[in-house]
Short mmCIF file of C-alpha atoms in Angstrom, two decimals:
data_model
loop_
_atom_site.label_atom_id
_atom_site.label_comp_id
_atom_site.label_asym_id
_atom_site.label_seq_id
_atom_site.Cartn_x
_atom_site.Cartn_y
_atom_site.Cartn_z
CA MET A 1 -50.39 113.76 61.23
CA VAL A 2 -47.08 112.24 60.01
CA THR A 3 -46.59 110.47 63.29
CA GLY A 4 -50.05 108.85 62.92
CA VAL A 5 -49.35 107.82 59.36
CA LYS A 6 -45.93 106.40 60.29
CA LEU A 7 -47.45 104.56 63.22
CA ARG A 8 -50.10 102.98 60.95
CA GLU A 9 -47.43 102.15 58.40
CA ALA A 10 -45.37 100.50 61.07
CA LEU A 11 -48.35 98.53 62.39
CA ALA A 12 -49.18 97.39 58.88
CA SER A 13 -45.58 96.27 58.34
CA GLY A 14 -45.67 94.41 61.72
CA LEU A 15 -48.87 92.71 60.77
CA LEU A 16 -47.43 91.70 57.42
CA LEU A 17 -44.30 90.23 59.04
CA LEU A 18 -46.29 88.45 61.83
CA GLY A 19 -48.66 86.99 59.29
CA LEU A 20 -45.77 85.87 57.20
CA ALA A 21 -44.07 84.17 60.19
CA VAL A 22 -47.34 82.42 61.29
CA ALA A 23 -48.08 81.25 57.75
CA ALA A 24 -44.59 79.90 57.30
CA GLY A 25 -44.62 78.07 60.66
CA SER A 26 -47.95 76.47 60.07
CA GLY A 27 -47.15 75.61 56.45
CA TYR A 28 -43.99 73.82 57.66
CA ARG A 29 -45.95 71.89 60.25
CA LEU A 30 -48.56 70.93 57.65
CA ILE A 31 -45.80 69.54 55.37
CA VAL A 32 -44.32 67.53 58.30
CA LEU A 33 -47.81 66.18 59.13
CA ALA A 34 -48.50 65.25 55.57
CA ARG A 35 -45.22 63.31 55.43
CA GLU A 36 -46.01 61.50 58.74
CA ASN A 37 -49.50 60.62 57.51
CA ALA A 38 -47.99 59.15 54.34
CA ALA A 39 -45.68 57.07 56.53
CA ILE A 40 -48.58 55.95 58.70
CA HIS A 41 -50.48 54.96 55.64
CA ASP A 42 -47.65 52.85 54.25
CA PRO A 43 -44.95 52.29 56.93
CA ARG A 44 -43.11 49.46 55.22
CA ASP A 45 -40.25 51.59 53.99
CA VAL A 46 -40.04 53.84 56.99
CA THR A 47 -36.71 54.03 58.73
CA LEU A 48 -37.14 54.72 62.44
CA ASP A 49 -34.95 56.95 64.49
CA GLU A 50 -35.24 58.96 67.75
CA ASP A 51 -37.21 61.77 66.11
CA THR A 52 -39.80 59.52 64.49
CA ALA A 53 -43.33 60.42 65.60
CA PRO A 54 -44.88 57.93 67.96
CA GLU A 55 -47.83 57.37 65.68
CA VAL A 56 -45.45 56.36 62.88
CA VAL A 57 -43.69 53.94 65.24
CA PHE A 58 -47.14 52.56 66.11
CA ALA A 59 -47.93 52.07 62.39
CA LYS A 60 -44.55 50.40 61.82
CA ALA A 61 -45.16 48.04 64.77
CA GLN A 62 -48.47 47.06 63.37
CA ALA A 63 -47.12 46.40 59.90
CA LEU A 64 -44.38 44.23 61.39
CA ASP A 65 -46.97 42.29 63.41
CA ARG A 66 -49.03 41.82 60.25
CA GLU A 67 -46.02 40.40 58.56
CA GLY A 68 -45.52 37.96 61.41
CA ASP A 69 -42.65 39.58 63.29
CA TYR A 70 -44.63 40.13 66.54
CA GLN A 71 -41.49 40.20 68.67
CA GLU A 72 -40.06 43.19 66.79
CA ALA A 73 -43.53 44.77 66.84
CA LEU A 74 -43.62 44.35 70.63
CA ARG A 75 -40.16 45.91 70.92
CA LEU A 76 -41.36 48.89 69.06
CA TYR A 77 -44.48 49.16 71.15
CA HIS A 78 -42.24 49.14 74.25
CA THR A 79 -40.40 52.23 73.00
CA ILE A 80 -43.59 54.28 72.94
CA GLN A 81 -45.58 52.83 75.83
CA ASN A 82 -44.62 55.85 78.05
CA ASP A 83 -45.95 58.49 75.64
CA PRO A 84 -47.40 61.47 77.42
CA VAL A 85 -50.71 61.29 75.62
CA PRO A 86 -53.00 58.96 77.63
CA ALA A 87 -55.27 58.03 74.75
CA PHE A 88 -52.25 57.04 72.66
CA ARG A 89 -50.67 55.16 75.56
CA GLN A 90 -53.94 53.33 76.02
CA ARG A 91 -53.97 52.07 72.37
CA VAL A 92 -50.32 50.98 72.67
CA HIS A 93 -51.02 48.95 75.86
CA TYR A 94 -54.22 47.47 74.28
CA ASN A 95 -52.26 46.33 71.26
CA MET A 96 -49.39 44.92 73.28
CA GLY A 97 -51.82 43.05 75.56
CA THR A 98 -53.70 41.66 72.63
CA ILE A 99 -50.55 40.44 70.85
CA TYR A 100 -49.38 38.71 74.03
CA LEU A 101 -52.83 37.28 74.48
CA ARG A 102 -53.04 36.06 70.89
CA GLU A 103 -49.69 34.33 71.21
CA ALA A 104 -50.58 32.78 74.55
CA ALA A 105 -54.01 31.56 73.22
CA SER A 106 -52.46 29.94 70.08
CA LEU A 107 -49.85 28.27 72.16
CA TRP A 108 -52.22 27.13 74.79
CA ASN A 109 -54.73 25.80 72.26
CA ALA A 110 -51.94 24.00 70.23
CA ARG A 111 -49.67 22.64 73.02
CA GLY A 112 -51.68 22.93 76.21
CA VAL A 113 -49.86 22.30 79.51
CA LEU A 114 -46.67 21.31 77.70
CA GLU A 115 -45.96 25.00 77.18
CA TYR A 116 -47.10 25.90 80.67
CA ALA A 117 -44.18 28.26 81.39
CA ARG A 118 -44.38 30.21 78.14
CA VAL A 119 -48.17 30.35 78.20
CA HIS A 120 -48.17 31.64 81.79
CA ALA A 121 -45.55 34.34 81.03
CA LEU A 122 -47.44 35.51 77.99
CA VAL A 123 -50.83 35.61 79.74
CA GLU A 124 -49.34 37.61 82.61
CA MET A 125 -47.89 40.12 80.21
CA ALA A 126 -51.28 40.25 78.37
CA LYS A 127 -53.04 40.93 81.68
CA GLU A 128 -50.69 43.61 82.76
CA ASN A 129 -51.01 45.50 79.50
CA LEU A 130 -54.82 45.12 79.18
CA LYS A 131 -55.22 46.18 82.77
CA GLU A 132 -53.18 49.30 82.07
CA ALA A 133 -55.35 49.88 79.00
CA LEU A 134 -58.46 49.65 81.19
CA ARG A 135 -56.96 51.91 83.90
CA LEU A 136 -56.46 54.56 81.19
CA ASN A 137 -59.94 54.03 79.68
CA PRO A 138 -62.35 51.85 81.65
CA ASP A 139 -64.92 52.16 78.85
CA ASP A 140 -62.83 50.23 76.32
CA GLN A 141 -65.06 47.25 75.68
CA ASP A 142 -62.46 45.36 73.53
CA ALA A 143 -59.88 45.65 76.37
CA ARG A 144 -62.46 44.31 78.84
CA PHE A 145 -63.29 41.35 76.60
CA ASN A 146 -59.75 40.39 75.94
CA LEU A 147 -58.71 40.71 79.59
CA GLU A 148 -61.54 38.46 80.61
CA TYR A 149 -60.36 36.00 77.99
CA ALA A 150 -56.84 36.26 79.48
CA PHE A 151 -58.20 35.29 82.82
CA ARG A 152 -60.04 32.35 81.27
CA ILE A 153 -56.92 30.84 79.67
CA THR A 154 -54.67 31.46 82.68
CA PRO A 155 -53.23 28.10 83.39
CA PRO A 156 -53.94 26.77 86.84
CA PRO A 157 -50.99 27.17 89.19
CA LYS A 158 -48.64 24.13 89.00
CA GLU A 159 -48.45 21.96 92.03
CA LYS A 160 -45.27 22.47 93.89
CA GLU A 161 -42.93 19.54 93.75
CA LYS A 162 -42.58 17.73 97.12
CA ALA A 163 -39.19 17.92 98.68
CA ASN A 164 -37.78 14.47 99.00
CA TRP A 165 -34.99 14.71 101.45
CA GLN A 166 -35.16 11.12 102.79
CA GLY A 167 -33.50 8.15 101.74
CA THR A 168 -30.86 7.96 99.09
CA LYS A 169 -27.18 8.03 99.46
CA SER A 170 -27.03 10.87 97.05
CA SER A 171 -29.02 13.11 99.37
CA VAL A 172 -27.37 16.07 101.05
CA PHE A 173 -27.41 14.26 104.44
CA SER A 174 -25.02 11.61 103.26
CA THR A 175 -22.32 14.27 102.76
CA LEU A 176 -22.67 16.14 106.14
CA PRO A 177 -19.96 15.37 108.60
CA GLY A 178 -20.93 13.82 111.88
CA ILE A 179 -20.12 15.25 115.28
CA PRO A 180 -16.80 13.91 116.29
CA GLY A 181 -16.74 11.59 119.24
CA GLY A 182 -15.80 13.14 122.48
CA GLY A 183 -17.10 16.48 121.61
CA PRO A 184 -19.05 18.57 124.03
CA MET B 1 -46.68 61.08 159.53
CA ARG B 2 -44.68 62.96 156.95
CA LYS B 3 -43.53 59.64 155.61
CA PHE B 4 -47.02 58.94 154.35
CA THR B 5 -47.95 62.42 153.12
CA LEU B 6 -45.84 62.45 149.90
CA PRO B 7 -47.05 59.07 148.43
CA LEU B 8 -50.63 60.00 149.30
CA ALA B 9 -50.27 63.27 147.51
CA ILE B 10 -48.87 61.52 144.42
CA MET B 11 -51.70 59.02 144.42
CA LEU B 12 -54.29 61.79 144.75
CA ALA B 13 -52.66 63.67 141.83
CA VAL B 14 -52.74 60.50 139.66
CA VAL B 15 -56.45 60.01 140.49
CA VAL B 16 -57.33 63.68 139.71
CA VAL B 17 -55.43 63.59 136.32
CA PHE B 18 -57.09 60.28 135.36
CA ALA B 19 -60.50 61.70 136.23
CA LEU B 20 -59.80 64.78 134.15
CA LEU B 21 -58.75 62.63 131.21
CA MET B 22 -61.98 60.54 131.48
CA ASN B 23 -63.93 63.72 131.55
CA ALA B 24 -62.23 64.98 128.46
CA ASN B 25 -63.05 61.76 126.60
CA ASP B 26 -66.68 61.97 127.66
CA GLY B 27 -66.89 65.38 126.30
CA ALA B 28 -65.67 64.48 122.78
CA ALA B 29 -68.30 63.40 120.19
CA PRO B 30 -67.07 60.05 118.92
CA ALA B 31 -67.09 59.23 115.17
CA LYS B 32 -69.69 56.71 114.17
CA PHE B 33 -70.21 54.74 111.03
CA GLU B 34 -73.47 55.83 109.44
CA SER B 35 -73.93 54.26 106.00
CA GLN B 36 -72.38 53.20 102.75
CA ASP B 37 -74.16 52.99 99.45
CA ASP B 38 -75.71 49.70 98.42
CA HIS B 39 -74.42 48.03 95.36
CA ALA B 40 -77.29 46.17 93.74
CA ALA B 41 -75.79 46.52 90.26
CA THR B 42 -73.95 43.72 88.56
CA HIS B 43 -70.49 44.51 87.37
CA THR B 44 -68.25 43.27 84.58
CA MET B 45 -64.60 43.35 83.84
CA GLY B 46 -63.11 46.73 84.05
CA ASP B 47 -66.05 48.43 85.73
CA PRO B 48 -65.41 51.18 88.18
CA ILE B 49 -67.19 50.83 91.50
CA VAL B 50 -67.75 53.95 93.58
CA ARG B 51 -68.15 53.32 97.33
CA ASP B 52 -69.39 56.15 99.51
CA VAL B 53 -68.84 55.70 103.26
CA VAL B 54 -70.52 58.29 105.52
CA VAL B 55 -69.23 58.72 109.09
CA SER B 56 -70.98 61.07 111.58
CA THR B 57 -68.59 63.06 113.52
CA GLY B 58 -68.72 65.75 116.29
CA ALA B 59 -67.26 69.19 115.90
CA GLY B 60 -63.46 69.22 115.90
CA VAL B 61 -63.21 65.45 114.98
CA HIS B 62 -61.51 64.79 111.66
CA ILE B 63 -60.26 61.83 109.75
CA ASP B 64 -56.69 60.79 110.01
CA PRO B 65 -55.43 60.87 106.35
CA ALA B 66 -53.00 58.02 107.15
CA SER B 67 -55.89 55.71 107.79
CA LEU B 68 -57.25 56.12 104.23
CA PRO B 69 -56.46 53.34 101.84
CA ALA B 70 -53.79 54.07 99.25
CA PRO B 71 -54.56 53.62 95.49
CA GLY B 72 -53.37 50.29 94.05
CA ALA B 73 -54.26 46.67 94.08
CA ILE B 74 -56.14 45.50 97.20
CA ASN B 75 -56.56 41.86 96.23
CA GLU B 76 -56.43 39.64 93.17
CA TRP B 77 -59.52 41.12 91.60
CA ALA B 78 -59.84 44.74 92.48
CA GLU B 79 -57.76 47.96 92.59
CA ILE B 80 -58.37 51.22 94.29
CA ARG B 81 -58.15 54.02 91.72
CA THR B 82 -58.98 57.12 93.73
CA VAL B 83 -59.80 58.11 97.33
CA GLU B 84 -61.50 61.39 98.12
CA THR B 85 -62.86 62.82 101.38
CA ALA B 86 -65.32 65.61 102.02
CA SER B 87 -65.95 66.75 105.58
CA THR B 88 -68.45 69.02 107.38
CA ASP B 89 -68.99 69.70 111.01
CA GLU B 90 -71.41 66.73 111.39
CA GLN B 91 -69.99 64.15 108.96
CA THR B 92 -67.17 62.95 106.84
CA ARG B 93 -67.80 61.28 103.46
CA VAL B 94 -65.10 59.04 102.04
CA ARG B 95 -65.48 58.18 98.34
CA ILE B 96 -63.33 55.30 97.11
CA THR B 97 -63.38 54.27 93.42
CA TYR B 98 -62.41 50.74 92.84
CA GLN B 99 -61.90 48.99 89.48
CA VAL B 100 -62.84 45.39 88.93
CA PHE B 101 -60.33 43.04 87.25
CA TYR B 102 -62.16 39.87 88.03
CA GLY B 103 -62.34 37.19 85.33
CA VAL B 104 -65.31 34.91 85.92
CA ARG B 105 -66.90 32.20 83.86
CA GLY B 106 -70.37 32.64 85.44
CA PRO B 107 -72.08 35.03 87.84
CA GLU B 108 -70.19 35.31 91.06
CA THR B 109 -70.34 37.44 94.20
CA ALA B 110 -67.28 38.87 95.79
CA GLU B 111 -66.66 41.31 98.64
CA LEU B 112 -64.81 44.54 98.80
CA PRO B 113 -62.94 44.33 102.09
CA PRO B 114 -64.09 46.14 105.29
CA LEU B 115 -62.67 49.65 105.63
CA ARG B 116 -61.14 50.79 108.92
CA LEU B 117 -60.87 54.54 109.32
CA ARG B 118 -59.26 56.45 112.22
CA PHE B 119 -60.58 59.73 113.43
CA GLU B 120 -58.81 62.16 115.68
CA GLY B 121 -59.79 65.29 117.52
CA ASP B 122 -60.25 66.67 120.99
CA GLY B 123 -60.04 63.77 123.30
CA GLY B 124 -59.65 61.29 120.38
CA SER B 125 -62.29 58.88 118.99
CA PRO B 126 -62.28 55.18 118.35
CA ASP B 127 -61.65 53.69 114.89
CA VAL B 128 -64.70 53.34 112.65
CA GLU B 129 -65.12 50.25 110.50
CA ALA B 130 -67.33 50.16 107.42
CA PRO B 131 -68.40 46.54 106.73
CA ALA B 132 -67.37 44.59 103.69
CA LEU B 133 -69.33 45.47 100.55
CA PRO B 134 -70.62 42.56 98.44
CA VAL B 135 -70.56 43.03 94.64
CA SER B 136 -71.89 40.78 91.93
CA VAL B 137 -69.69 40.11 88.89
CA MET B 138 -70.88 38.75 85.52
CA PRO B 139 -68.78 37.45 82.66
CA LEU B 140 -68.65 39.34 79.33
CA ILE B 141 -68.00 36.19 77.30
CA PRO B 142 -71.18 34.10 77.31
CA PRO B 143 -70.83 30.97 79.35
CA GLY B 144 -70.64 27.64 77.48
CA ILE B 145 -68.31 28.77 74.73
CA PRO B 146 -65.15 26.73 74.75
CA ASP B 147 -61.99 28.72 75.19
CA GLU B 148 -60.60 27.84 71.75
CA LYS B 149 -63.77 29.14 70.06
CA VAL B 150 -63.53 32.57 71.59
CA ALA B 151 -62.32 35.14 69.05
CA ILE B 152 -60.25 37.82 70.70
CA ARG B 153 -60.86 41.42 69.73
CA ALA B 154 -58.70 42.89 66.97
CA LEU B 155 -55.70 45.21 67.31
CA ARG B 156 -56.21 48.95 67.02
CA PRO B 157 -55.05 50.56 63.81
CA ALA B 158 -52.60 53.44 63.67
CA GLU B 159 -54.58 56.69 63.45
CA PRO B 160 -53.53 59.44 60.94
CA ARG B 161 -52.40 62.57 62.68
CA THR B 162 -54.79 65.41 62.65
CA TYR B 163 -53.81 68.54 60.76
CA SER B 164 -55.75 70.78 63.12
CA PRO B 165 -55.15 73.56 64.13
CA TYR B 166 -52.46 74.28 61.52
CA PRO B 167 -54.81 74.94 58.53
CA GLN B 168 -56.59 77.52 60.65
CA TRP B 169 -53.17 79.04 61.68
CA LEU B 170 -52.11 79.11 58.05
CA ALA B 171 -55.30 80.88 57.01
CA LEU B 172 -54.86 83.34 59.77
CA GLY B 173 -51.30 84.03 58.93
CA LEU B 174 -51.99 84.44 55.25
CA GLY B 175 -54.94 86.70 56.13
CA ALA B 176 -52.75 88.91 58.35
CA PHE B 177 -50.03 88.93 55.69
CA GLY B 178 -52.60 89.93 53.01
CA ALA B 179 -54.21 92.57 55.09
CA GLY B 180 -50.88 94.14 55.97
CA LEU B 181 -49.80 94.05 52.35
CA VAL B 182 -53.02 95.49 51.08
CA TYR B 183 -53.03 98.26 53.62
CA LEU B 184 -49.42 99.24 52.77
CA MET B 185 -50.17 99.24 49.06
CA TRP B 186 -53.25 101.26 49.65
CA MET B 187 -51.33 103.81 51.70
CA ARG B 188 -48.90 104.29 48.83
CA GLY B 189 -51.59 104.36 46.13
CA LEU B 190 -50.38 101.18 44.61
CA LEU B 191 -53.87 99.61 44.35
CA PRO B 192 -55.31 101.20 41.24
CA PRO B 193 -58.94 100.25 41.76
CA PHE B 194 -58.86 101.65 45.25
CA ALA B 195 -56.28 104.31 44.71
CA GLY B 196 -58.82 107.12 44.85
CA PRO B 197 -57.72 110.72 44.57
CA LEU B 198 -53.97 110.95 45.29
CA PRO B 199 -53.71 114.41 43.84
CA PHE B 200 -50.08 114.62 42.93
CA ARG B 201 -50.13 111.15 41.39
CA ARG B 202 -52.97 112.27 39.17
CA ALA B 203 -51.27 115.55 38.49
CA SER B 204 -48.12 113.75 37.40
CA ARG B 205 -50.09 111.82 34.87
CA GLU B 206 -51.84 114.85 33.55
CA LEU B 207 -48.65 116.79 33.24
CA GLN B 208 -47.06 113.98 31.18
CA ARG B 209 -50.02 114.26 28.78
CA LEU B 210 -49.24 117.94 28.42
CA ALA B 211 -45.68 117.32 27.29
CA ASN B 212 -46.34 117.48 23.57
CA GLN B 213 -48.39 120.74 23.69
CA PRO B 214 -46.67 123.86 22.34
CA SER B 215 -46.82 125.99 25.56
CA PRO B 216 -47.89 123.83 28.46
CA GLY B 217 -46.75 126.20 31.23
CA ARG B 218 -50.08 127.69 32.15
CA ALA B 219 -51.98 124.42 31.97
CA ALA B 220 -49.26 122.69 34.02
CA CYS B 221 -49.47 125.36 36.67
CA LEU B 222 -53.23 125.02 36.85
CA VAL B 223 -52.92 121.18 37.22
CA LEU B 224 -50.47 121.62 40.04
CA HIS B 225 -52.56 124.31 41.80
CA ARG B 226 -55.52 121.92 41.60
CA ALA B 227 -53.49 119.11 43.18
CA LEU B 228 -52.23 121.47 46.02
CA ASN B 229 -55.79 122.74 46.70
CA GLU B 230 -57.13 119.23 46.72
CA THR B 231 -54.45 118.03 49.14
CA ALA B 232 -55.13 121.01 51.44
CA GLY B 233 -58.89 120.81 51.17
CA GLU B 234 -58.87 124.54 50.39
CA ALA B 235 -57.30 127.06 47.97
CA VAL B 236 -53.58 127.42 48.66
CA PHE B 237 -51.92 130.77 47.86
CA ALA B 238 -48.32 131.83 48.24
CA SER B 239 -49.24 133.61 51.42
CA GLY B 240 -50.71 130.47 52.86
CA LEU B 241 -47.81 128.15 51.97
CA GLU B 242 -46.43 128.06 55.54
CA ALA B 243 -49.89 127.13 56.94
CA PHE B 244 -50.11 124.41 54.30
CA LEU B 245 -46.70 123.06 55.22
CA ASP B 246 -47.63 123.08 58.91
CA ARG B 247 -50.59 120.94 58.20
CA HIS B 248 -48.65 118.69 55.74
CA PRO B 249 -45.09 118.48 57.11
CA GLU B 250 -44.43 115.51 54.72
CA PHE B 251 -43.98 118.14 52.01
CA GLY B 252 -41.59 120.15 54.21
CA ARG B 253 -38.53 119.26 52.09
CA LEU B 254 -40.27 120.78 49.01
CA ARG B 255 -40.61 124.23 50.56
CA GLY B 256 -37.99 125.72 48.28
CA THR B 257 -39.53 124.22 45.11
CA LEU B 258 -43.04 125.30 46.16
CA VAL B 259 -41.82 128.91 46.73
CA GLU B 260 -40.30 128.78 43.34
CA PHE B 261 -43.43 127.34 41.87
CA PHE B 262 -45.66 130.10 43.34
CA ALA B 263 -43.24 132.69 42.05
CA SER B 264 -43.31 131.18 38.57
CA SER B 265 -47.08 130.88 38.63
CA ARG B 266 -47.42 134.59 39.65
CA ARG B 267 -45.16 135.66 36.86
CA LEU B 268 -47.04 133.59 34.33
CA PHE B 269 -50.58 134.59 35.24
CA PHE B 270 -50.20 138.18 36.58
CA GLU B 271 -47.03 139.55 35.01
CA ASP B 272 -47.52 138.27 31.54
CA GLY B 273 -44.31 136.18 31.64
CA SER B 274 -43.41 133.55 29.19
CA ASP B 275 -43.75 129.76 29.76
CA GLY B 276 -40.04 129.45 30.18
CA GLU B 277 -39.21 126.64 32.62
CA ALA B 278 -42.61 126.59 34.19
CA TYR B 279 -43.55 123.23 32.77
CA ALA B 280 -40.34 121.52 33.81
CA LEU B 281 -40.69 123.02 37.27
CA CYS B 282 -44.26 121.79 37.62
CA LEU B 283 -43.38 118.24 36.41
CA LYS B 284 -40.42 118.06 38.85
CA LEU B 285 -42.53 119.25 41.74
CA ALA B 286 -45.41 116.83 40.91
CA ARG B 287 -43.10 113.91 40.78
CA GLN B 288 -41.38 114.79 44.07
CA ALA B 289 -44.66 115.37 45.78
CA ARG B 290 -46.14 112.11 44.44
CA ARG B 291 -43.32 110.23 46.22
CA LEU B 292 -44.02 111.97 49.54
CA GLU B 293 -47.80 111.92 49.48
CA ARG B 294 -49.47 109.26 51.66
CA ARG B 295 -53.02 108.41 52.48
CA THR B 296 -53.92 110.05 55.76
CA SER B 297 -57.33 108.58 56.26
#
């Protein structure tokens, strides 16, 4: 009888302690999540470090981009582009591709072929990131649209300059030594 | 004569081996391209294209995995994403999923390249080639819109982190904590509304109420007898004390006090004794028993 009572008392104590541990653990996680959500909502004053949640870094990058610092935004996106969650990675690549595309398009529309090299580099980066976004989620209609636009504004390949080895004294041939007379 | 015998024998052996090999080849059922699905649909940027190639094979003939294309870019506008094979005794089905990365300004037709597959088995089989597969590609951006007028799609916002499943875990944890706590309190009779009959607890209260009476000894003994009987579920007499303690060993340490109580009760009721210390004894016993009693059901 006593053994049974003691056993039930021990089980009840165990249940009490287990419940306390579970409640404390989940309560702590809820507090952390609430803090992270506050940071995502208003990331301007967030100081980033190694332990910052990727979604907070994402929000900070977006805030920086809105403020015009797209290069710092891209740097932050680069730090989280290998996140293990595919859906999150997909959004990171989509945003990176779209920022590259936006910059390429504005440069292309403003300066045209004068900025060939930069536009070309930006468009290629945009394509790579948007392709990756589509590899991760082929149904992303926005990524499809932007990637098609990236192809549309891809500058045509520049014609290779012709080599002009003939003629002038300054050419390389003028400096080559001749074969000495009497040689084999 | 002997000079010619050896070369002749070697030639004969070569001919026989060659004939055997030819025979073996004739016996093998060769692999043969059967069909691939037709792609009448028009695709747009990012679409996956699934190409099913069916090859009929004989028994024992199987595809050489090294001849399957590897995932990755195959040309400027398409990539292979996955390659799967399924084989039976009669046929092998190769399923290749491509993804289109083709930026076009108007409808265009392109071709997925031919597919050369190698099969191996008894006697070997020739390579099988699936012909090129034409696919139509349409633009997403309507033709005729100048590039500078196209508005690119917006950036994705940061998404708030979901609280799930922690609220559920918190509720579960609090529930378990509460259940454990309530059960422990109930066992110790600390939940007044649900305390129910804990006999010695009630007896203690009743005995305290008797404190101001002139000679509370008899009444106190009756209260304590009632509590004992209620705990045992039957009338407990001095002769049945050991049986009671066997069934309720939690009161084992009160054996001496209980013996003393029964003796005092007998003196009071049957030997016309005075109250004396009976009340104090009953109160002491009730308080000790109250601390030891637990719910057993």
